[in-house]
């Protein structure tokens, strides 16, 4: 039993209980008062519970009883006039109550909720209830029911005419508008089925009786059933169908040509078809009628009320006798005009969106969970010179796109894509890819997975931005910064050289002058030894002055030992790594740092050691060429006996002449000064350490230097970093 049945049964039980209670109360009241007035309670309860027919019967019974008691009271044959008057009064009051109750119920039932047309749908919550259908003429009840069904199914508001019961018992024609009850994409005019127009049901259904019976079932469900014989003539069509197209069955079956329909002739229903649809539909229908195949089609029919054409989706199946012979055809038609209008509107919006996407200078892609492309923007197709058949040939499309990736970036890109697919993570990578013009350009790509409720990836959305100009601009800016730094270094060196020359020139000039004077005094005959001795003393003073100048300049570059403090070599390397982080990222070089635990603090000039480490790391970065398969830089810090050993390795080509690499002004770079490694060795040597280089197998070089471990005073240990 459904919830509705249970609720109905519950309500019925409550009404019956109330009726029994009223009857009992009325009986007790009449017995206590010796007056029949108490019986009004069950009579009014019965009149309220039952329908109008029962109330009319009750009125007739009460009226007949009232006439009998009134006649008896007038003649009073046995002297019981007071009792008869009491019953006469009771019957009159009971009859009046029932009549008043019946009048109120009838007025409440027949008064329409809205003036004018009745609406079914979201505008009238009354809907197709039993109360509403009781006011509809029995012959029109199916029409109104079908209108509501068609409105909900097709999305078209339906307007039909039906006969409505009036308070005086007559029927008048009224329009009913059935709304779909839901909103659709476009405003849709109402579909009018004028039931007052002539329509017919053929009497000669013949052996298509089974088809007509099934059509009636379809009509009950959808209001669109029809039947046809084996020659293409209609034997039944719903009133809605006939009045919508404005043709009766006789008009639809009218012979338009000398040939029968199966032989290529035409019937009257041709006139309601769209000119562009008829020949296709007729040929398809003839094929199904001739072969017995199921018929499904879509076409446009003209509506007589508006003259416009509406789309219909139809399905037709044959009926057969016991021998399997086709006896007729039954079919169903659904108005899909709203669906077609919505589909067209969506197609227009999709086209607008596609045009908008194609206008954006960004590569946009949509791929399945397995990585097959389902959408590529025009910018992507043009860049790779692909056609619009990429969905039919996904493997060839992916192969063409993979082959365009720069060889130096292919392995890195493949690894990132595989890792993203396995983990389901977002993908972000920058790589070079060759366009249709053969030029490689830098692309910045992002991919985002789309998941279903279970978490499985169903699609990938990806975008690629052309950042080639940005990358080139950054590279040019970096080169400009390096050129500026070298120019600044050259300018500083020139200024320093001029300063040194200025400072040293005066004592040297004095030295040369005194030397010449000493020579002259010694060449005299006899030599003037006193004067020569004075000249030699001036030479010594000038030499000492030049030496002091050189010492001050050296002290300027080689800082005093007093600047050295206990320092953590691991922290110094970490700071150097942070300073070079941006350059490592720009050159796409990985850095691995390994530091032994519990290393002692060293007495260092942290600035000089940090500068030496940075120079060695930068030298290793510059040794890694852009075409290197492995792009890795390593720093290893360990304790070896009484010293700390720092090894900086790279994956470059190695060192061809290790013996000359630390010589001043020796360089393997096109624009190098050859002073970086020499300065590094000077710094390490000044700290009591040693710097050398080794070639690393299978490729690369390792620069190794040591720093001695010195015993520190207790006061210094407290300041160790």
PDB file of C-alpha atoms in Angstrom, residues 185-335:
ATOM      1  CA  UNK A 185      15.572  28.308 -22.408  1.00  0.00           C
ATOM      2  CA  UNK A 186      13.461  30.399 -24.811  1.00  0.00           C
ATOM      3  CA  UNK A 187      10.031  31.963 -24.708  1.00  0.00           C
ATOM      4  CA  UNK A 188       7.680  29.528 -26.417  1.00  0.00           C
ATOM      5  CA  UNK A 189       4.216  30.423 -27.737  1.00  0.00           C
ATOM      6  CA  UNK A 190       1.289  28.295 -26.633  1.00  0.00           C
ATOM      7  CA  UNK A 191       0.265  25.350 -28.785  1.00  0.00           C
ATOM      8  CA  UNK A 192      -3.462  25.596 -29.602  1.00  0.00           C
ATOM      9  CA  UNK A 193      -5.604  22.503 -30.130  1.00  0.00           C
ATOM     10  CA  UNK A 194      -9.019  23.751 -31.156  1.00  0.00           C
ATOM     11  CA  UNK A 195     -11.310  20.904 -30.124  1.00  0.00           C
ATOM     12  CA  UNK A 196     -14.352  22.643 -31.600  1.00  0.00           C
ATOM     13  CA  UNK A 197     -12.922  22.104 -35.076  1.00  0.00           C
ATOM     14  CA  UNK A 198     -14.182  19.022 -36.953  1.00  0.00           C
ATOM     15  CA  UNK A 199     -12.286  15.802 -36.414  1.00  0.00           C
ATOM     16  CA  UNK A 200     -13.159  12.198 -36.991  1.00  0.00           C
ATOM     17  CA  UNK A 201     -12.431   8.603 -36.073  1.00  0.00           C
ATOM     18  CA  UNK A 202     -12.717   6.220 -38.956  1.00  0.00           C
ATOM     19  CA  UNK A 203     -15.228   3.405 -38.604  1.00  0.00           C
ATOM     20  CA  UNK A 204     -13.347   1.023 -40.902  1.00  0.00           C
ATOM     21  CA  UNK A 205     -10.292   0.120 -38.841  1.00  0.00           C
ATOM     22  CA  UNK A 206     -10.387  -3.404 -40.207  1.00  0.00           C
ATOM     23  CA  UNK A 207      -7.519  -5.638 -39.222  1.00  0.00           C
ATOM     24  CA  UNK A 208      -5.696  -2.640 -37.720  1.00  0.00           C
ATOM     25  CA  UNK A 209      -7.859  -3.026 -34.614  1.00  0.00           C
ATOM     26  CA  UNK A 210      -4.868  -4.214 -32.600  1.00  0.00           C
ATOM     27  CA  UNK A 211      -2.808  -1.233 -33.802  1.00  0.00           C
ATOM     28  CA  UNK A 212      -5.671   1.133 -32.917  1.00  0.00           C
ATOM     29  CA  UNK A 213      -5.968  -0.450 -29.474  1.00  0.00           C
ATOM     30  CA  UNK A 214      -2.249   0.119 -28.765  1.00  0.00           C
ATOM     31  CA  UNK A 215      -2.572   3.669 -30.136  1.00  0.00           C
ATOM     32  CA  UNK A 216      -5.319   4.286 -27.605  1.00  0.00           C
ATOM     33  CA  UNK A 217      -2.979   3.118 -24.851  1.00  0.00           C
ATOM     34  CA  UNK A 218      -0.341   5.564 -26.090  1.00  0.00           C
ATOM     35  CA  UNK A 219      -3.003   8.247 -26.248  1.00  0.00           C
ATOM     36  CA  UNK A 220      -3.904   7.596 -22.627  1.00  0.00           C
ATOM     37  CA  UNK A 221      -0.271   7.996 -21.594  1.00  0.00           C
ATOM     38  CA  UNK A 222       0.988  10.732 -23.931  1.00  0.00           C
ATOM     39  CA  UNK A 223      -2.052  11.952 -25.874  1.00  0.00           C
ATOM     40  CA  UNK A 224      -0.266  11.362 -29.206  1.00  0.00           C
ATOM     41  CA  UNK A 225      -1.119   7.853 -30.372  1.00  0.00           C
ATOM     42  CA  UNK A 226      -2.128   6.933 -33.953  1.00  0.00           C
ATOM     43  CA  UNK A 227      -2.652   3.831 -36.102  1.00  0.00           C
ATOM     44  CA  UNK A 228      -2.024   3.121 -39.790  1.00  0.00           C
ATOM     45  CA  UNK A 229      -2.752   0.275 -42.174  1.00  0.00           C
ATOM     46  CA  UNK A 230      -0.161  -1.483 -44.295  1.00  0.00           C
ATOM     47  CA  UNK A 231      -0.669   0.910 -47.228  1.00  0.00           C
ATOM     48  CA  UNK A 232       0.159   4.115 -45.350  1.00  0.00           C
ATOM     49  CA  UNK A 233      -3.413   5.222 -44.588  1.00  0.00           C
ATOM     50  CA  UNK A 234      -4.367   6.374 -41.100  1.00  0.00           C
ATOM     51  CA  UNK A 235      -7.090   4.397 -39.342  1.00  0.00           C
ATOM     52  CA  UNK A 236      -6.913   6.331 -36.090  1.00  0.00           C
ATOM     53  CA  UNK A 237      -5.431   9.592 -34.824  1.00  0.00           C
ATOM     54  CA  UNK A 238      -6.027  11.474 -31.603  1.00  0.00           C
ATOM     55  CA  UNK A 239      -8.347  14.483 -31.622  1.00  0.00           C
ATOM     56  CA  UNK A 240      -5.377  16.636 -30.627  1.00  0.00           C
ATOM     57  CA  UNK A 241      -3.414  15.472 -33.664  1.00  0.00           C
ATOM     58  CA  UNK A 242      -6.249  16.097 -36.091  1.00  0.00           C
ATOM     59  CA  UNK A 243      -7.154  19.520 -34.763  1.00  0.00           C
ATOM     60  CA  UNK A 244      -3.520  20.592 -34.486  1.00  0.00           C
ATOM     61  CA  UNK A 245      -2.779  19.904 -38.143  1.00  0.00           C
ATOM     62  CA  UNK A 246      -6.286  20.869 -39.278  1.00  0.00           C
ATOM     63  CA  UNK A 247      -7.029  17.604 -41.121  1.00  0.00           C
ATOM     64  CA  UNK A 248      -9.526  14.847 -40.470  1.00  0.00           C
ATOM     65  CA  UNK A 249      -8.685  11.216 -41.167  1.00  0.00           C
ATOM     66  CA  UNK A 250     -10.516  11.420 -44.483  1.00  0.00           C
ATOM     67  CA  UNK A 251      -8.455  14.435 -45.488  1.00  0.00           C
ATOM     68  CA  UNK A 252      -5.191  12.800 -44.414  1.00  0.00           C
ATOM     69  CA  UNK A 253      -5.976   9.648 -46.425  1.00  0.00           C
ATOM     70  CA  UNK A 254      -7.169  11.515 -49.517  1.00  0.00           C
ATOM     71  CA  UNK A 255      -5.468  10.265 -52.715  1.00  0.00           C
ATOM     72  CA  UNK A 256      -3.449  13.096 -54.303  1.00  0.00           C
ATOM     73  CA  UNK A 257      -2.050  11.111 -57.245  1.00  0.00           C
ATOM     74  CA  UNK A 258      -3.099   8.136 -59.361  1.00  0.00           C
ATOM     75  CA  UNK A 259      -0.464   5.926 -57.758  1.00  0.00           C
ATOM     76  CA  UNK A 260      -0.774   4.350 -54.363  1.00  0.00           C
ATOM     77  CA  UNK A 261       1.508   5.588 -51.623  1.00  0.00           C
ATOM     78  CA  UNK A 262       3.664   2.447 -51.600  1.00  0.00           C
ATOM     79  CA  UNK A 263       4.197   2.835 -55.346  1.00  0.00           C
ATOM     80  CA  UNK A 264       5.382   6.421 -55.029  1.00  0.00           C
ATOM     81  CA  UNK A 265       2.074   8.253 -54.830  1.00  0.00           C
ATOM     82  CA  UNK A 266       1.047  10.855 -52.289  1.00  0.00           C
ATOM     83  CA  UNK A 267      -1.715  11.077 -49.713  1.00  0.00           C
ATOM     84  CA  UNK A 268      -3.388  14.093 -48.177  1.00  0.00           C
ATOM     85  CA  UNK A 269      -1.065  14.217 -45.165  1.00  0.00           C
ATOM     86  CA  UNK A 270       1.655  15.441 -47.521  1.00  0.00           C
ATOM     87  CA  UNK A 271       0.119  18.928 -47.317  1.00  0.00           C
ATOM     88  CA  UNK A 272       0.962  19.320 -43.613  1.00  0.00           C
ATOM     89  CA  UNK A 273       4.659  18.449 -44.037  1.00  0.00           C
ATOM     90  CA  UNK A 274       7.447  20.938 -44.414  1.00  0.00           C
ATOM     91  CA  UNK A 275       8.499  20.970 -48.084  1.00  0.00           C
ATOM     92  CA  UNK A 276      12.074  20.167 -47.143  1.00  0.00           C
ATOM     93  CA  UNK A 277      11.041  17.137 -45.076  1.00  0.00           C
ATOM     94  CA  UNK A 278       8.356  15.310 -47.055  1.00  0.00           C
ATOM     95  CA  UNK A 279      10.366  13.421 -49.688  1.00  0.00           C
ATOM     96  CA  UNK A 280      12.845  12.111 -47.119  1.00  0.00           C
ATOM     97  CA  UNK A 281      10.114  11.072 -44.683  1.00  0.00           C
ATOM     98  CA  UNK A 282       7.946   9.489 -47.386  1.00  0.00           C
ATOM     99  CA  UNK A 283      10.838   7.414 -48.749  1.00  0.00           C
ATOM    100  CA  UNK A 284      11.769   6.255 -45.254  1.00  0.00           C
ATOM    101  CA  UNK A 285       8.142   5.385 -44.431  1.00  0.00           C
ATOM    102  CA  UNK A 286       7.691   3.420 -47.681  1.00  0.00           C
ATOM    103  CA  UNK A 287      10.819   1.436 -46.841  1.00  0.00           C
ATOM    104  CA  UNK A 288       9.522   0.500 -43.370  1.00  0.00           C
ATOM    105  CA  UNK A 289       6.023  -0.354 -44.672  1.00  0.00           C
ATOM    106  CA  UNK A 290       7.584  -2.577 -47.314  1.00  0.00           C
ATOM    107  CA  UNK A 291      10.156  -4.343 -45.142  1.00  0.00           C
ATOM    108  CA  UNK A 292       8.489  -4.332 -41.719  1.00  0.00           C
ATOM    109  CA  UNK A 293      11.431  -2.539 -40.114  1.00  0.00           C
ATOM    110  CA  UNK A 294      10.795  -0.295 -37.136  1.00  0.00           C
ATOM    111  CA  UNK A 295      10.376   3.341 -38.122  1.00  0.00           C
ATOM    112  CA  UNK A 296      11.930   6.225 -36.188  1.00  0.00           C
ATOM    113  CA  UNK A 297      12.170   9.718 -37.594  1.00  0.00           C
ATOM    114  CA  UNK A 298      12.112  13.460 -36.979  1.00  0.00           C
ATOM    115  CA  UNK A 299      10.294  15.981 -39.162  1.00  0.00           C
ATOM    116  CA  UNK A 300       8.381  19.264 -39.180  1.00  0.00           C
ATOM    117  CA  UNK A 301       4.575  19.580 -39.402  1.00  0.00           C
ATOM    118  CA  UNK A 302       2.473  22.681 -39.921  1.00  0.00           C
ATOM    119  CA  UNK A 303       0.108  23.785 -37.149  1.00  0.00           C
ATOM    120  CA  UNK A 304      -3.191  25.056 -38.451  1.00  0.00           C
ATOM    121  CA  UNK A 305      -3.673  27.511 -35.570  1.00  0.00           C
ATOM    122  CA  UNK A 306      -0.479  29.499 -36.200  1.00  0.00           C
ATOM    123  CA  UNK A 307       0.758  28.352 -39.608  1.00  0.00           C
ATOM    124  CA  UNK A 308       4.235  27.656 -38.165  1.00  0.00           C
ATOM    125  CA  UNK A 309       6.089  24.366 -38.393  1.00  0.00           C
ATOM    126  CA  UNK A 310       6.913  22.341 -35.310  1.00  0.00           C
ATOM    127  CA  UNK A 311       9.392  19.503 -34.909  1.00  0.00           C
ATOM    128  CA  UNK A 312       8.115  16.029 -34.041  1.00  0.00           C
ATOM    129  CA  UNK A 313       9.969  12.886 -33.053  1.00  0.00           C
ATOM    130  CA  UNK A 314       8.057   9.738 -34.056  1.00  0.00           C
ATOM    131  CA  UNK A 315       8.309   6.009 -33.520  1.00  0.00           C
ATOM    132  CA  UNK A 316       6.203   3.378 -35.325  1.00  0.00           C
ATOM    133  CA  UNK A 317       6.001  -0.402 -34.858  1.00  0.00           C
ATOM    134  CA  UNK A 318       4.020  -3.130 -36.683  1.00  0.00           C
ATOM    135  CA  UNK A 319       1.365  -5.473 -35.288  1.00  0.00           C
ATOM    136  CA  UNK A 320       1.268  -9.081 -36.539  1.00  0.00           C
ATOM    137  CA  UNK A 321      -1.199 -11.955 -36.567  1.00  0.00           C
ATOM    138  CA  UNK A 322      -0.434 -15.476 -35.413  1.00  0.00           C
ATOM    139  CA  UNK A 323       1.269 -16.286 -38.698  1.00  0.00           C
ATOM    140  CA  UNK A 324       3.572 -13.256 -38.344  1.00  0.00           C
ATOM    141  CA  UNK A 325       1.848 -11.259 -41.091  1.00  0.00           C
ATOM    142  CA  UNK A 326       1.780  -7.494 -40.530  1.00  0.00           C
ATOM    143  CA  UNK A 327      -1.791  -6.379 -39.890  1.00  0.00           C
ATOM    144  CA  UNK A 328      -1.171  -2.713 -39.155  1.00  0.00           C
ATOM    145  CA  UNK A 329       1.087  -0.122 -37.589  1.00  0.00           C
ATOM    146  CA  UNK A 330       0.846   1.893 -34.405  1.00  0.00           C
ATOM    147  CA  UNK A 331       2.907   4.946 -33.581  1.00  0.00           C
ATOM    148  CA  UNK A 332       3.581   7.755 -31.156  1.00  0.00           C
ATOM    149  CA  UNK A 333       4.606  11.340 -31.830  1.00  0.00           C
ATOM    150  CA  UNK A 334       6.300  13.709 -29.409  1.00  0.00           C
ATOM    151  CA  UNK A 335       6.523  17.428 -30.050  1.00  0.00           C
TER     152      UNK A 335
END
